Structure formats: structure tokens, C-alpha cells
Coordinates of C-alpha atoms in Angstrom, one line a residue:
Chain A
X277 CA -22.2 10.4 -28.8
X278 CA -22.1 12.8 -25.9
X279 CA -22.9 16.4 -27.0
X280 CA -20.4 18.3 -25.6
X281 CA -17.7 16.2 -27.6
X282 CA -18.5 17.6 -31.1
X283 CA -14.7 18.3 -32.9
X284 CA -14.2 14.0 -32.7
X285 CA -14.6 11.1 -30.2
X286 CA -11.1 11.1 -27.9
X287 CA -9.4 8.1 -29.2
X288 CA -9.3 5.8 -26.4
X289 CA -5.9 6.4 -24.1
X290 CA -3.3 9.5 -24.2
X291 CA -1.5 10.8 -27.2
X292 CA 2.3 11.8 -26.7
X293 CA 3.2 12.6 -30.4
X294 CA 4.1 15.8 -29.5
X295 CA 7.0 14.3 -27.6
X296 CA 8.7 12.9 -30.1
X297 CA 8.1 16.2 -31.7
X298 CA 9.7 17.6 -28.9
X299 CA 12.8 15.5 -28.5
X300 CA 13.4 16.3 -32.6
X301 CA 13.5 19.7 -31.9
X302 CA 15.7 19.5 -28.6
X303 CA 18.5 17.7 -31.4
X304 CA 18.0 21.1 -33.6
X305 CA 19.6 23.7 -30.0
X306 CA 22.7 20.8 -30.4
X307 CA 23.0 20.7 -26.2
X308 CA 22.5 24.5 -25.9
X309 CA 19.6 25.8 -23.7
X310 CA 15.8 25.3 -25.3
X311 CA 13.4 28.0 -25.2
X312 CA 11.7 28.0 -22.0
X313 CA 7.4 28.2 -22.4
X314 CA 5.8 31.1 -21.4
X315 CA 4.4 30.3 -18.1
X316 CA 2.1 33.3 -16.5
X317 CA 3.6 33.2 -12.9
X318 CA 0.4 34.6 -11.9
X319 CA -1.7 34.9 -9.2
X320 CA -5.3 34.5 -9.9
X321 CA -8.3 34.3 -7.4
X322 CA -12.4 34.1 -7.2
X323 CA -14.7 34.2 -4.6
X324 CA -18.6 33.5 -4.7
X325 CA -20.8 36.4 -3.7
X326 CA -24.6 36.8 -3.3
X327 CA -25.3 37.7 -6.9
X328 CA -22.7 35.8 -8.4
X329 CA -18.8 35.4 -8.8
X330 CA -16.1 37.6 -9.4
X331 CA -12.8 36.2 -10.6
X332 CA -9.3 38.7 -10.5
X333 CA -6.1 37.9 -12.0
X334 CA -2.7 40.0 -12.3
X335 CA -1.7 40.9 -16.1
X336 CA 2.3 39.8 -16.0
X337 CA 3.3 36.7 -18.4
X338 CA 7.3 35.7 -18.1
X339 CA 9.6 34.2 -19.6
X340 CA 12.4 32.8 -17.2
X341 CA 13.2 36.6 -15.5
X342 CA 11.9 38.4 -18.6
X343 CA 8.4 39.7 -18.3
X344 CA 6.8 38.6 -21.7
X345 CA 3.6 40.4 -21.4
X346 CA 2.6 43.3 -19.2
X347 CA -0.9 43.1 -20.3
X348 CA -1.7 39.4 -20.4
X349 CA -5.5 38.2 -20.6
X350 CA -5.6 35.7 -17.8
X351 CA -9.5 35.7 -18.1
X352 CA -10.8 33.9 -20.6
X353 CA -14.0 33.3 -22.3
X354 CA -15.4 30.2 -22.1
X355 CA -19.7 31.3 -22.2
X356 CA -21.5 34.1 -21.7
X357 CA -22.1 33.0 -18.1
X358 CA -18.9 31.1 -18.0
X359 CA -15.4 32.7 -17.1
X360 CA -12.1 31.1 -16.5
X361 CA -8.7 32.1 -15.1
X362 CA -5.5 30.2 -15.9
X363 CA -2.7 30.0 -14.5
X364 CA 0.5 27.8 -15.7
X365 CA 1.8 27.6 -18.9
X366 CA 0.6 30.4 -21.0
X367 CA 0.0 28.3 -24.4
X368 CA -1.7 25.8 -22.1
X369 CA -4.0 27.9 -20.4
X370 CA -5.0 29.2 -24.2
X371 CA -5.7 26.3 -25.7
X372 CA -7.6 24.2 -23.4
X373 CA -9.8 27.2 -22.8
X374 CA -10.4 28.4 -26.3
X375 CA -11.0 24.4 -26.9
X376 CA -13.8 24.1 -23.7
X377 CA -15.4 27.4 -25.2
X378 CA -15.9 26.3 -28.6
X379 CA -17.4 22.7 -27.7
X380 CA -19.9 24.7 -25.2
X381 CA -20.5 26.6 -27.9
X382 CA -21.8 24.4 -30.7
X383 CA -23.3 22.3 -27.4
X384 CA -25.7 24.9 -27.1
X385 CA -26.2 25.2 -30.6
X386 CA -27.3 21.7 -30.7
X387 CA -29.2 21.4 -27.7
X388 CA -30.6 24.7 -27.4
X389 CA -29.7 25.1 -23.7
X390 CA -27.2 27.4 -21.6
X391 CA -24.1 25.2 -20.7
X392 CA -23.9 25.0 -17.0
X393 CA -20.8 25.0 -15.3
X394 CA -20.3 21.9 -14.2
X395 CA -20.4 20.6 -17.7
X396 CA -17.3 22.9 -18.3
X397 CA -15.7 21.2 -15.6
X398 CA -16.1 18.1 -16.6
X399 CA -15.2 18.7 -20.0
X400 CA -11.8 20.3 -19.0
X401 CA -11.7 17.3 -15.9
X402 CA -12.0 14.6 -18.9
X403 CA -9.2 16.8 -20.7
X404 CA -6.7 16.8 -18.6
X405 CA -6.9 14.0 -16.8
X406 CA -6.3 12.1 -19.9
X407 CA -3.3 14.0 -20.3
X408 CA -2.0 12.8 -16.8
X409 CA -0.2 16.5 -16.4
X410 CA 1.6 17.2 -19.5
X411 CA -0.8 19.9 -20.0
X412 CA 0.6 22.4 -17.4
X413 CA -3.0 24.2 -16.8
X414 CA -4.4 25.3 -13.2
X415 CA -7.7 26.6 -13.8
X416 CA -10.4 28.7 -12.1
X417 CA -13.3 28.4 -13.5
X418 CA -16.2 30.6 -12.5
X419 CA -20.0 31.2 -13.8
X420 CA -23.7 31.3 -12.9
X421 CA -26.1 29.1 -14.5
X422 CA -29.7 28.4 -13.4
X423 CA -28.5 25.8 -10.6
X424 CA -26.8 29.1 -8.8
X425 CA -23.1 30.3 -8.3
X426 CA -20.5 27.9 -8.6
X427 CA -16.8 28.4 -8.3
X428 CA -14.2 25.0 -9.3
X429 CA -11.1 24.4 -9.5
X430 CA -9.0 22.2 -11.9
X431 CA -5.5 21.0 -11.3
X432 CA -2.9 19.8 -14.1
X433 CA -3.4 16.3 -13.0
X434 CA -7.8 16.6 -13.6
X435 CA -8.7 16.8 -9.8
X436 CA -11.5 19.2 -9.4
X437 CA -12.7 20.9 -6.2
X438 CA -16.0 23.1 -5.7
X439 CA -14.6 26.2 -3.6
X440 CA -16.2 29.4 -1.7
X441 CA -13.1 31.2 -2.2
X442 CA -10.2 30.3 -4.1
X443 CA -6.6 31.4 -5.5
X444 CA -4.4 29.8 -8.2
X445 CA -0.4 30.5 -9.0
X446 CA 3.0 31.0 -7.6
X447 CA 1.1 34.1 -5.7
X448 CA -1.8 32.2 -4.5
X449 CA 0.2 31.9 -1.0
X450 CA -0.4 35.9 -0.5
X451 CA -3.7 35.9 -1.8
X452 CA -4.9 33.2 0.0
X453 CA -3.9 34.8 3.1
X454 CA -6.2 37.9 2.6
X455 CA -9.0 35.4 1.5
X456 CA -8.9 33.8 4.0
X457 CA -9.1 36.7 6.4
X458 CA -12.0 38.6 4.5
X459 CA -14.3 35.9 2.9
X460 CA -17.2 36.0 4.2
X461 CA -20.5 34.1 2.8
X462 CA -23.0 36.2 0.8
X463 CA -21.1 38.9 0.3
X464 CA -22.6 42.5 -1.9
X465 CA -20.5 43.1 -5.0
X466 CA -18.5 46.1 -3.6
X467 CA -17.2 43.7 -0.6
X468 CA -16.6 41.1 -3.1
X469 CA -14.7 43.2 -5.4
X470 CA -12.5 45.0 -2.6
X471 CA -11.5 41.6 -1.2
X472 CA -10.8 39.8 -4.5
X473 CA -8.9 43.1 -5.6
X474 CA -6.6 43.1 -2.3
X475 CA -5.8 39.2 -2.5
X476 CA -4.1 40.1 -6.0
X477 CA -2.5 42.9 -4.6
X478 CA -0.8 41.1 -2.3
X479 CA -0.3 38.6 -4.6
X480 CA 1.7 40.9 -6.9
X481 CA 3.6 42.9 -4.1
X482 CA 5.0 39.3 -2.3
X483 CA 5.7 37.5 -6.0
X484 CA 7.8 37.8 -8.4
X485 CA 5.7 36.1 -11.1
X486 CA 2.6 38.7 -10.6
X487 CA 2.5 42.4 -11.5
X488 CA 1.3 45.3 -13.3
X489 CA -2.3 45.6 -13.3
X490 CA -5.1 43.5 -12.1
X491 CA -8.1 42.5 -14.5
X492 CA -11.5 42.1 -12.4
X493 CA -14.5 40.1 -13.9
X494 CA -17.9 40.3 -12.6
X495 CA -20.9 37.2 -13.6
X496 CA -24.0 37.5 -12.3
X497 CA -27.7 36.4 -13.7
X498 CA -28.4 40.3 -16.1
X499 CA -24.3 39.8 -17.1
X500 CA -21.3 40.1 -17.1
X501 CA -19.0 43.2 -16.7
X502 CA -15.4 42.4 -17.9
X503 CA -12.9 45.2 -16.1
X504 CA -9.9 45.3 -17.6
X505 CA -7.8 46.7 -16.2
X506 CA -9.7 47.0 -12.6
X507 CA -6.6 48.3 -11.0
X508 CA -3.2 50.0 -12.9
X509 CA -0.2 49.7 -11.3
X510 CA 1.7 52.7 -10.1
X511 CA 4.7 51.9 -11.3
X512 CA 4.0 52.5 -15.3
X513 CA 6.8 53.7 -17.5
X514 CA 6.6 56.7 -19.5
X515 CA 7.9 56.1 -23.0
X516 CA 9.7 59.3 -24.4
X517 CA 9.3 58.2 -27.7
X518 CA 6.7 56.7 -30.1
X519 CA 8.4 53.1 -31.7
X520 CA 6.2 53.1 -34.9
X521 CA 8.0 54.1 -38.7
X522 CA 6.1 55.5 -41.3
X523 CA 6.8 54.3 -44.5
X524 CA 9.3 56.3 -46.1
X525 CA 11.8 56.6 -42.7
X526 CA 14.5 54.1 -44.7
X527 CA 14.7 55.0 -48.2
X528 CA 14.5 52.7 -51.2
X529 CA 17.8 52.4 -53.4
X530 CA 16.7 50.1 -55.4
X531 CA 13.8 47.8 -57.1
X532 CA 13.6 44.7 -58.9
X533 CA 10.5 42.9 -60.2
X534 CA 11.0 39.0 -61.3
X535 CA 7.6 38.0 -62.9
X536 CA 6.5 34.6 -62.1
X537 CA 6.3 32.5 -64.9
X538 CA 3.0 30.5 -64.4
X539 CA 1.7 28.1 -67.0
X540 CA -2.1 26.1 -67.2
X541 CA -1.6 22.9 -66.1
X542 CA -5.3 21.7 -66.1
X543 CA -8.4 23.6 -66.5
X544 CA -12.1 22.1 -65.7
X545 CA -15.2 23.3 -65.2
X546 CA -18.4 22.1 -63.5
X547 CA -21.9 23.2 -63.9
X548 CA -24.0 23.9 -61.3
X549 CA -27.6 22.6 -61.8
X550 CA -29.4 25.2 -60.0
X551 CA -32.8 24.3 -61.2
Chain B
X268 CA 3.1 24.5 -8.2
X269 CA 5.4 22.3 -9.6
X270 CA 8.3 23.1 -6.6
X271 CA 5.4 22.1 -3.8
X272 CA 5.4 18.0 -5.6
X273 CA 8.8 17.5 -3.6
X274 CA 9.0 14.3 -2.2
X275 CA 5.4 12.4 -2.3
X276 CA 4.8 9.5 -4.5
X277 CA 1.6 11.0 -5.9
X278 CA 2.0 13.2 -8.7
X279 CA -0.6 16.5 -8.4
X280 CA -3.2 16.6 -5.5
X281 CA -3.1 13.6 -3.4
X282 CA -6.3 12.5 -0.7
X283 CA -3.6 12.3 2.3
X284 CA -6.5 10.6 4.4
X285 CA -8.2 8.8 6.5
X286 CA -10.9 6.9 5.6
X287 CA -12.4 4.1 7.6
X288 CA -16.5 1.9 6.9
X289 CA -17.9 -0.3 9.8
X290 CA -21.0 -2.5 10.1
X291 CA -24.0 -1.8 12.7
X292 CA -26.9 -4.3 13.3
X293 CA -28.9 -2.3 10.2
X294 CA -26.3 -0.6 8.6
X295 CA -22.9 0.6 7.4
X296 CA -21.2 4.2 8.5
X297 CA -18.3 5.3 6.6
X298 CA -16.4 8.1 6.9
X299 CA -13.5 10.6 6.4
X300 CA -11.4 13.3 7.0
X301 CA -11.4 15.9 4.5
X302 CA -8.0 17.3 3.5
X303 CA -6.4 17.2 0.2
X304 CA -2.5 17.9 0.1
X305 CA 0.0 18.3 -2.5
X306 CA 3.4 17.5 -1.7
X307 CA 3.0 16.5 1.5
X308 CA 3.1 20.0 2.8
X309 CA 0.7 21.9 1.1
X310 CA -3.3 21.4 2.2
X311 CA -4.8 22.3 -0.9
X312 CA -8.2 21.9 0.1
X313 CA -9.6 21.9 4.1
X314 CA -12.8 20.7 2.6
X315 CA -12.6 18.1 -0.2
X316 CA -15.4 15.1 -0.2
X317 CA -13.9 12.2 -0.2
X318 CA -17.0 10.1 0.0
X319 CA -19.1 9.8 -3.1
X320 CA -22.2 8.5 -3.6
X321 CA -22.3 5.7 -6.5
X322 CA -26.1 4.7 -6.3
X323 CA -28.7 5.6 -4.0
X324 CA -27.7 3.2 -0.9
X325 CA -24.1 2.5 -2.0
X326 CA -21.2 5.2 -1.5
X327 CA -17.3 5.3 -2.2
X328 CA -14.1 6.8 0.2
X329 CA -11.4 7.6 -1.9
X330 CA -7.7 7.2 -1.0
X331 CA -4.4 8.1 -3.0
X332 CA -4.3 10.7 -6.1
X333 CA -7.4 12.8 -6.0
X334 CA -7.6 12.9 -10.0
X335 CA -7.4 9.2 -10.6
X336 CA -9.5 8.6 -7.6
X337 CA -12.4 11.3 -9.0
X338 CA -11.8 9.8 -12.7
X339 CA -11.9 6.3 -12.0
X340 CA -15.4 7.0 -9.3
X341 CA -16.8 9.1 -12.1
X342 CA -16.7 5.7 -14.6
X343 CA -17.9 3.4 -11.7
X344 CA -20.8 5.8 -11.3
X345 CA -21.9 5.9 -15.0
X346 CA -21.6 1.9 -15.2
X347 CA -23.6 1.4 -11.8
X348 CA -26.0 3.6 -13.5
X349 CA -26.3 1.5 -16.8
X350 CA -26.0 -1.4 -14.8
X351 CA -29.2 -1.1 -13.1
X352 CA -30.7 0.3 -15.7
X353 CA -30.4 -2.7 -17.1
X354 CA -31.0 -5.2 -14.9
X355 CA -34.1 -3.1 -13.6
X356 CA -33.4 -2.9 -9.7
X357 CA -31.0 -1.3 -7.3
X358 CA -27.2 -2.7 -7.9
X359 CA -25.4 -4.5 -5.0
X360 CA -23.0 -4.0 -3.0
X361 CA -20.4 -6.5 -4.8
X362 CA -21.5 -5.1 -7.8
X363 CA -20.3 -1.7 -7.0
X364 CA -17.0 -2.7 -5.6
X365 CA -16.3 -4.9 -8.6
X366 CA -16.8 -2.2 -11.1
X367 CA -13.9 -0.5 -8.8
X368 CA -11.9 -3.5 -8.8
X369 CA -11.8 -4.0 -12.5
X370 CA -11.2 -0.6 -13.1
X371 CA -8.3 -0.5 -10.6
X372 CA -7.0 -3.9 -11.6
X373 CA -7.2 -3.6 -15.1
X374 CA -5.0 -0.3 -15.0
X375 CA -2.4 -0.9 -11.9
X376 CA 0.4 0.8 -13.9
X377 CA -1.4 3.7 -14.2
X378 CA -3.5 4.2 -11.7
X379 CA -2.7 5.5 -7.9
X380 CA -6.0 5.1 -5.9
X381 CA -7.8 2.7 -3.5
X382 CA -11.3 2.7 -2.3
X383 CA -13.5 1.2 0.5
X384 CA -17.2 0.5 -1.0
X385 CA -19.7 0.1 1.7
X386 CA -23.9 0.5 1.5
X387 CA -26.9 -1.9 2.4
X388 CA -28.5 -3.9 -0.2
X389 CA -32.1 -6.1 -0.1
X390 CA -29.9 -9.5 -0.8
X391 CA -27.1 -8.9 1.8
X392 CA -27.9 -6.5 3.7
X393 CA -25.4 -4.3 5.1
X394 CA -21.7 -4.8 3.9
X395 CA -18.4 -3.1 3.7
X396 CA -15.6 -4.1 0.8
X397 CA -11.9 -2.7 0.4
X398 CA -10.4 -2.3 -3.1
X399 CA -6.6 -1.8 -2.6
X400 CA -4.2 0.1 -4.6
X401 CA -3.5 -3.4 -6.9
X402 CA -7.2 -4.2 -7.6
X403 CA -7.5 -6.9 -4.5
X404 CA -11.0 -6.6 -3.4
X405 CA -12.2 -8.0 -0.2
X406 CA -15.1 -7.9 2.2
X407 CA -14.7 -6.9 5.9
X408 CA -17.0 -6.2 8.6
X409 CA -14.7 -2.7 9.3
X410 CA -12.4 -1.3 7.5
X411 CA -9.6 1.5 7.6
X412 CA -8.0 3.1 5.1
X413 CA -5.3 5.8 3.8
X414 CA -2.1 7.2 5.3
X415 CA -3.7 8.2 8.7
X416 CA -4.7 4.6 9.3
X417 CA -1.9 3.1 10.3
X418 CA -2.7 5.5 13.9
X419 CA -5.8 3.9 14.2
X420 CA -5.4 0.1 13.8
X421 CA -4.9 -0.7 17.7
X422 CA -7.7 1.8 18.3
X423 CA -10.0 -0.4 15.7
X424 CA -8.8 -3.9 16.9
X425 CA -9.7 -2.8 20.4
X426 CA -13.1 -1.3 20.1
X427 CA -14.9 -2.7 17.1
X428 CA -17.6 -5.1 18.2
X429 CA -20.0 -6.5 16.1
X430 CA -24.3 -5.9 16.0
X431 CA -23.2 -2.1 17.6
X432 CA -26.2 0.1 17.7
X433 CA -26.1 2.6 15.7
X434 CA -25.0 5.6 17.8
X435 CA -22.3 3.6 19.2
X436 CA -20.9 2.8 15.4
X437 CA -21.5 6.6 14.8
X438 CA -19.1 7.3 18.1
X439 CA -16.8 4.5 17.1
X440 CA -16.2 6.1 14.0
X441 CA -16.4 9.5 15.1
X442 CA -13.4 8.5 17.3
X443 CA -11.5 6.6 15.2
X444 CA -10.8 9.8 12.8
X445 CA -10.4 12.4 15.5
X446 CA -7.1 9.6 16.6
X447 CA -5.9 9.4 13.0
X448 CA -6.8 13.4 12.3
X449 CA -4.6 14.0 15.3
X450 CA -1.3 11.9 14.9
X451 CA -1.4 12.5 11.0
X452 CA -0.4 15.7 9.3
X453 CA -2.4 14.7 5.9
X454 CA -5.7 14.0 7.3
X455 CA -7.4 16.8 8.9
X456 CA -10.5 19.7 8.2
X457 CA -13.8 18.2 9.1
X458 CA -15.3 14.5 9.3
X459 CA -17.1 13.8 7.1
X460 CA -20.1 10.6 8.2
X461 CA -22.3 8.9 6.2
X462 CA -25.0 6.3 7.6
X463 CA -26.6 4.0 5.4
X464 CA -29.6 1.7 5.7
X465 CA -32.2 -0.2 4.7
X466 CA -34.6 3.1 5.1
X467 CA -31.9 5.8 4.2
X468 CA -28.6 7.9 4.0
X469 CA -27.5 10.4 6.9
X470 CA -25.2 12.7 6.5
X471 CA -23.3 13.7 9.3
X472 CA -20.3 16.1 9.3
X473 CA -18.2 16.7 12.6
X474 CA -16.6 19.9 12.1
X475 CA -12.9 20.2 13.1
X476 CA -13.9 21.8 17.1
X477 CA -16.4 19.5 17.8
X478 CA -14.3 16.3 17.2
X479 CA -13.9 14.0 20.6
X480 CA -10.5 15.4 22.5
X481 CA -8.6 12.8 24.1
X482 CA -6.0 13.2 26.9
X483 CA -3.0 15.2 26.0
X484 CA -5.2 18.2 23.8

């Protein structure tokens, strides 16, 4: 049984018992609209420098024209030398990550190596190609390991490509633009982070899905130095008020205690031979 | 991403393509371009390798959807692996494109990717095989493949010649994607060339500037 799947073995060929699920709950909205998901809008980049990699992402989640989540996480952890940045559906993004990070995790436990990146790219390939696109994930995934610097990609559909220079989401247009000016190979970590730091800039100022601030993560071999945010955005709203109540604001009129009446239905005991 | 998977009958990242194998008196050179598109109008990637290396004197273009086409190589790889493994010498040629075929055969309703196979073997020496979208494999002395070969058929009808040397195959080749790179908007970036014989691989890659210009660039 291959290491890196430790929760079960896939069962052979794709599961779609979620969409029944679905099509119950669609009956429940009786013809009115369904919740959108969350989907990050997002633009999210990474370039490879001479120490290592630095991957940038915008903080904005929406919801249709409603921003969620000024302050989304689009970095996630996967392993201590692994980051990766998703863009997509939000839930999506979450879960496939959280799920990579954890099977690295007890992989290394078991084998008593550091993952390498590639095996977190073929994990998530495996993943989501056997999902043929239902899980609505493009993912960045950055990280040094002892072979070097590697930055891949990984589509929806579980096509992977080994990139220089890349940017993911409905912004990736504008930052691709400024990548592809700037980029230049072997690059010192200032350079890096200027350039990756622009490209979401202009992702955020030409798309609608990308705003607020922009999160900037550095790996290299001593570490990794998680900046969050890198950049806050200048327009910032300035509350007047605080929204939190202390107990007490809405007064009690009255209180009414209902014991539960529990009885012992069964009652066993087991010694523990601890000799 | 979803609004840029318009019109194109591959869902996600498709291989756009050209990809082409010929024989030599020796050898086999295969080749490609190397752009990956989405959509028809998006190039996703100016530098995606399209030709894959299965065993050490075998290798594999890819044409149609680039995640069944990197899924489906990725299995062929690992059996071709276990395979000799087993049988305790090199695989052949055949060998390798039937583990394609079966694998593209056995799942046609699923499945949206053809290959060409080409390497050198001790039994049969050099050889090139196609492996269509359906599972049909067959075994050609040259071979084109992908959307950008429909340019190039007259161009390979016309100036394929058997027992080439091998710098002429190399030129043949070289040619024969710089025609299909130019008339069609999915294939593009750089060629990618691989020579294979009996005493090696070669990589060769053309980038975009240095390709062959013919009359009207």
C-alpha cells in the first residue's frame, strides 16, 4: 500500500454521492435560488527565486457581489517546506489542502523522510483527477525540498505543469502581465518579493474578485517566513463603533429551569488487569 | 476559469498540438510543439512537455486533454516499469503502446487523449505506433498527430522518404512543426525533439526564433 495514502485505499472509480445529496437539497429552495459557494475570486501568483519560492495571494473571498471575507487565508499549509495557494471554490481549496497536509504528514511519520514536492503534486494530481472537475480547485503549490525549488501547478481537471513563474484566478490576466515583464531567473528575495507583490497588485486593482490586502510567503532551505498581511490596502474602513455586547446589555425577565429526568438504563463495569 | 472553457470539446486544459514520430536508418525522432490551451483561446502554458519518457529507449507525445493524457501516461509508466521488472529486460516497443491501447480502449467513454509511442528496441529495431482517441493502435513508419496536423499532411506525404539519415529526419521534423506551429493557433512555444537509438536519447529543443521561416514570414 503506497505511503502517502494512509486515511484508506481510494475505492476504484469516482464517487458522486454528494450529488444526489445535492439534488435533495435543491427540492428543499422549492425553484427559488440555491446558495451560491463561496468561490475566492482571487488572484494568486509564485515565482521561483535563487533561495527558494515565494508565493502572494490577495485576501478577498465572495460570495456572488458580496465580499465574504476580507481577510481570507489563501495560503495554506501543506509541510513545513511545502506551501500552497488556492484559488476556486473556497470549501474546495480547504479541503483538498488540509487533506494533502495531513497524508504528508503521517507520511513522514512513517517513513521518516521530508515529503518532497512532487509527491504533493501527485497526491493532489491523483485527487483531482479522479474527480474529473467537480472539485473546483486551481492550485499553486510551492516548496523546497532537497532536489531544489520547484513551483507546479494543478488545474480542476488534475493536469499539472512545473512553472518558473506562475498566476492562478480570475486576476491571473493582470498579474501575469507584470510576471511576465519582471521575471527574471535567479532572482535575490527583495526582487522576488517586489515583483510577486506588484503582480497581485495589479491583480486587485484590474479585478473585481481580488482585493484588500495581499499575504506574501517566503520558503527557502533555514524556513519559512509567513507575511500576513505583506501589504494593507489603503482603502480600510474605520469602524465608529465596537460590535461586541457584554453580558448584561439585554436584561433577563425571566428564568425557568426544567430538570431532566434521567434514569439508569444499564450499568457495567470492566476491570482493567494492569498487572 | 470556468468562462475561458467556451466552445472546445475538452473539458479543463487541452494539448492543442502538434505532434508528429518518423523513422531514420537507426532510429526514431519524435517531436512537438509545446502549448497547452484552454478554451481554445487561452495558452495556459508556452512550455508544457508533451513528450514523456516511458522507459529508457521508449517515449510518448500526448494529444487531447492534458489531465487524462498525464493520468493515463503516468499508469503506462508504472506498468512498463513492473513489466520489465518482471520479465527481466528492456520492454518493447509494442509493449509500450499496448499498455496505451488498453488503457485508452478499455475507457473510450471517459477518456479524451491519443498518443504516438515511438523508441528502438533490440528485437525490432526502430519503430513508431499511433494509439487514436478510440484505442486503435497501429504501426507506421511516420506519423502526425493533434489538431495542427491536418496543416502538415501534404507537407509529410511529399517529403518523408524512408532510410533518411539522421540529420535529414531531424530537419524533416524540425520543418514539419514550424508549418503546423504556423497555420495553427493551438500549437506554438518551442519544439520540442527527441532522437532515439540503439546507443541513446537526444534531446533537442528548437526554441520559437530559431524554427525554419518559410516564404511569406
Amino acid at each position: 500500500m503506497a505511503l502517502s495514502n494512509v486515511f484508506e485505499t481510494p475505492a476504484a472509480g469516482f464517487n458522486f454521492d454528494n450529488t444526489s445529496r445535492n439534488a435533495a437539497l435543491e427540492g428543499l429552495f422549492d425553484g427559488g435560488q440555491t446558495p451560491k459557494p463561496m468561490k475566492t475570486g482571487t488572484t494568486i501568483a509564485g515565482v521561483v527565486f535563487k533561495d527558494g519560492v515565494v508565493l502572494g495571494a490577495d485576501t478577498r473571498a465572495t460570495s456572488s457581489e458580496v465580499v465574504a471575507d476580507k481577510m481570507c487565508a489563501k495560503i495554506h499549509y501543506i509541510a513545513p517546506n511545502i506551501y500552497c495557494c488556492g484559488a476556486g471554490t473556497a470549501a474546495d481549496t480547504e479541503k483538498t489542502t488540509d487533506i494533502l497536509s495531513s497524508n504528508l504528514t503521517i507520511f513522514s511519520l512513517n517513513s521518516g523522510r521530508n515529503p518532497r514536492v512532487i509527491m504533493a503534486v501527485s497526491i493532489l494530481q491523483d485527487m483531482l483527477y479522479r474527480y474529473r472537475g467537480q472539485i473546483g480547485a486551481n492550485l499553486i503549490l510551492g516548496g523546497v525540498d532537497c532536489t531544489g525549488n520547484h513551483l507546479y501547478t494543478v488545474g480542476p481537471y488534475g493536469s499539472v505543469n512545473k512553472v518558473p513563474y506562475l498566476s492562478m484566478g480570475s486576476g491571473d490576466l493582470a498579474a501575469l502581465g507584470i510576471l511576465e515583464d519582471g521575471f527574471k531567473h535567479d532572482m535575490e528575495l527583495e526582487e522576488a518579493k517586489e515583483l510577486v507583490r506588484l503582480a497581485i497588485h495589479a491583480g486587485i486593482m484590474s479585478d473585481l474578485g481580488s482585493g484588500n490586502n495581499i499575504d506574501i510567503c517566503v520558503i527557502t532551505r533555514q524556513g519559512v517566513d509567513y507575511i500576513r498581511p505583506y501589504q494593507v490596502s489603503e482603502y480600510k474602513d474605520n469602524r465608529k463603533t465596537k460590535y461586541k455586547y457584554r453580558p448584561g446589555t439585554t436584561p433577563v425577565l425571566t428564568e425557568k429551569v426544567v430538570r431532566l429526568k434521567l434514569e439508569v438504563v444499564q450499568e457495567s463495569m470492566q476491570r482493567m488487569d494492569t498487572a | 476559469m470556468e468562462k475561458r472553457c467556451t466552445d472546445s470539446q475538452v473539458k479543463g486544459v487541452s494539448t492543442g498540438t502538434t505532434i508528429l514520430a518518423a523513422t531514420f536508418d537507426g532510429g526514431v525522432v519524435i517531436g512537438s510543439d509545446s502549448r497547452a490551451s484552454i478554451g481554445g483561446e487561452y495558452v495556459s502554458s508556452k512550455t508544457i512537455n508533451k513528450v514523456i519518457q516511458v522507459h529508457d529507449r521508449i517515449f510518448s507525445c500526448m494529444a487531447g486533454s492534458l489531465a487524462d493524457a498525464q493520468a493515463v501516461t503516468k499508469a503506462a509508466k508504472f506498468h512498463l516499469s513492473f513489466h520489465s521488472v518482471q520479465m527481466e529486460t528492456p520492454p518493447l516497443v509494442i509493449a509500450a503502446a499496448s499498455v496505451l491501447k488498453e488503457l485508452c480502449y478499455k475507457n473510450k467513454d471517459e477518456l479524451q487523449a491519443g498518443f504516438i509511442t515511438a523508441g528502438w528496441d533490440r528485437k525490432n529495431g526502430a519503430q513508431v505506433y499511433v494509439v487514436s482517441l478510440g484505442g486503435m493502435l497501429i504501426r507506421q513508419p511516420v506519423t502526425i498527430g493533434g489538431s495542427g496536423s491536418t496543416y502538415i499532411y501534404g507537407y509529410v506525404d511529399a517529403k518523408y522518404k524512408p532510410n533518411m539519415s539522421k540529420e535529414e529526419c531531424l530537419q524533416f521534423a524540425t520543418n514539419a512543426l514550424a508549418l503546423a506551429m504556423g497555420r495553427d493557433n493551438v500549437s506554438g512555444g518551442v519544439a520540442h525533439l527527441v532522437v532515439v537509438t540503439e546507443s541513446g536519447v537526444e534531446h533537442v529543443v528548437v526554441p520559437g526564433d530559431k524554427l525554419p521561416k518559410f516564404h511569406d514570414e
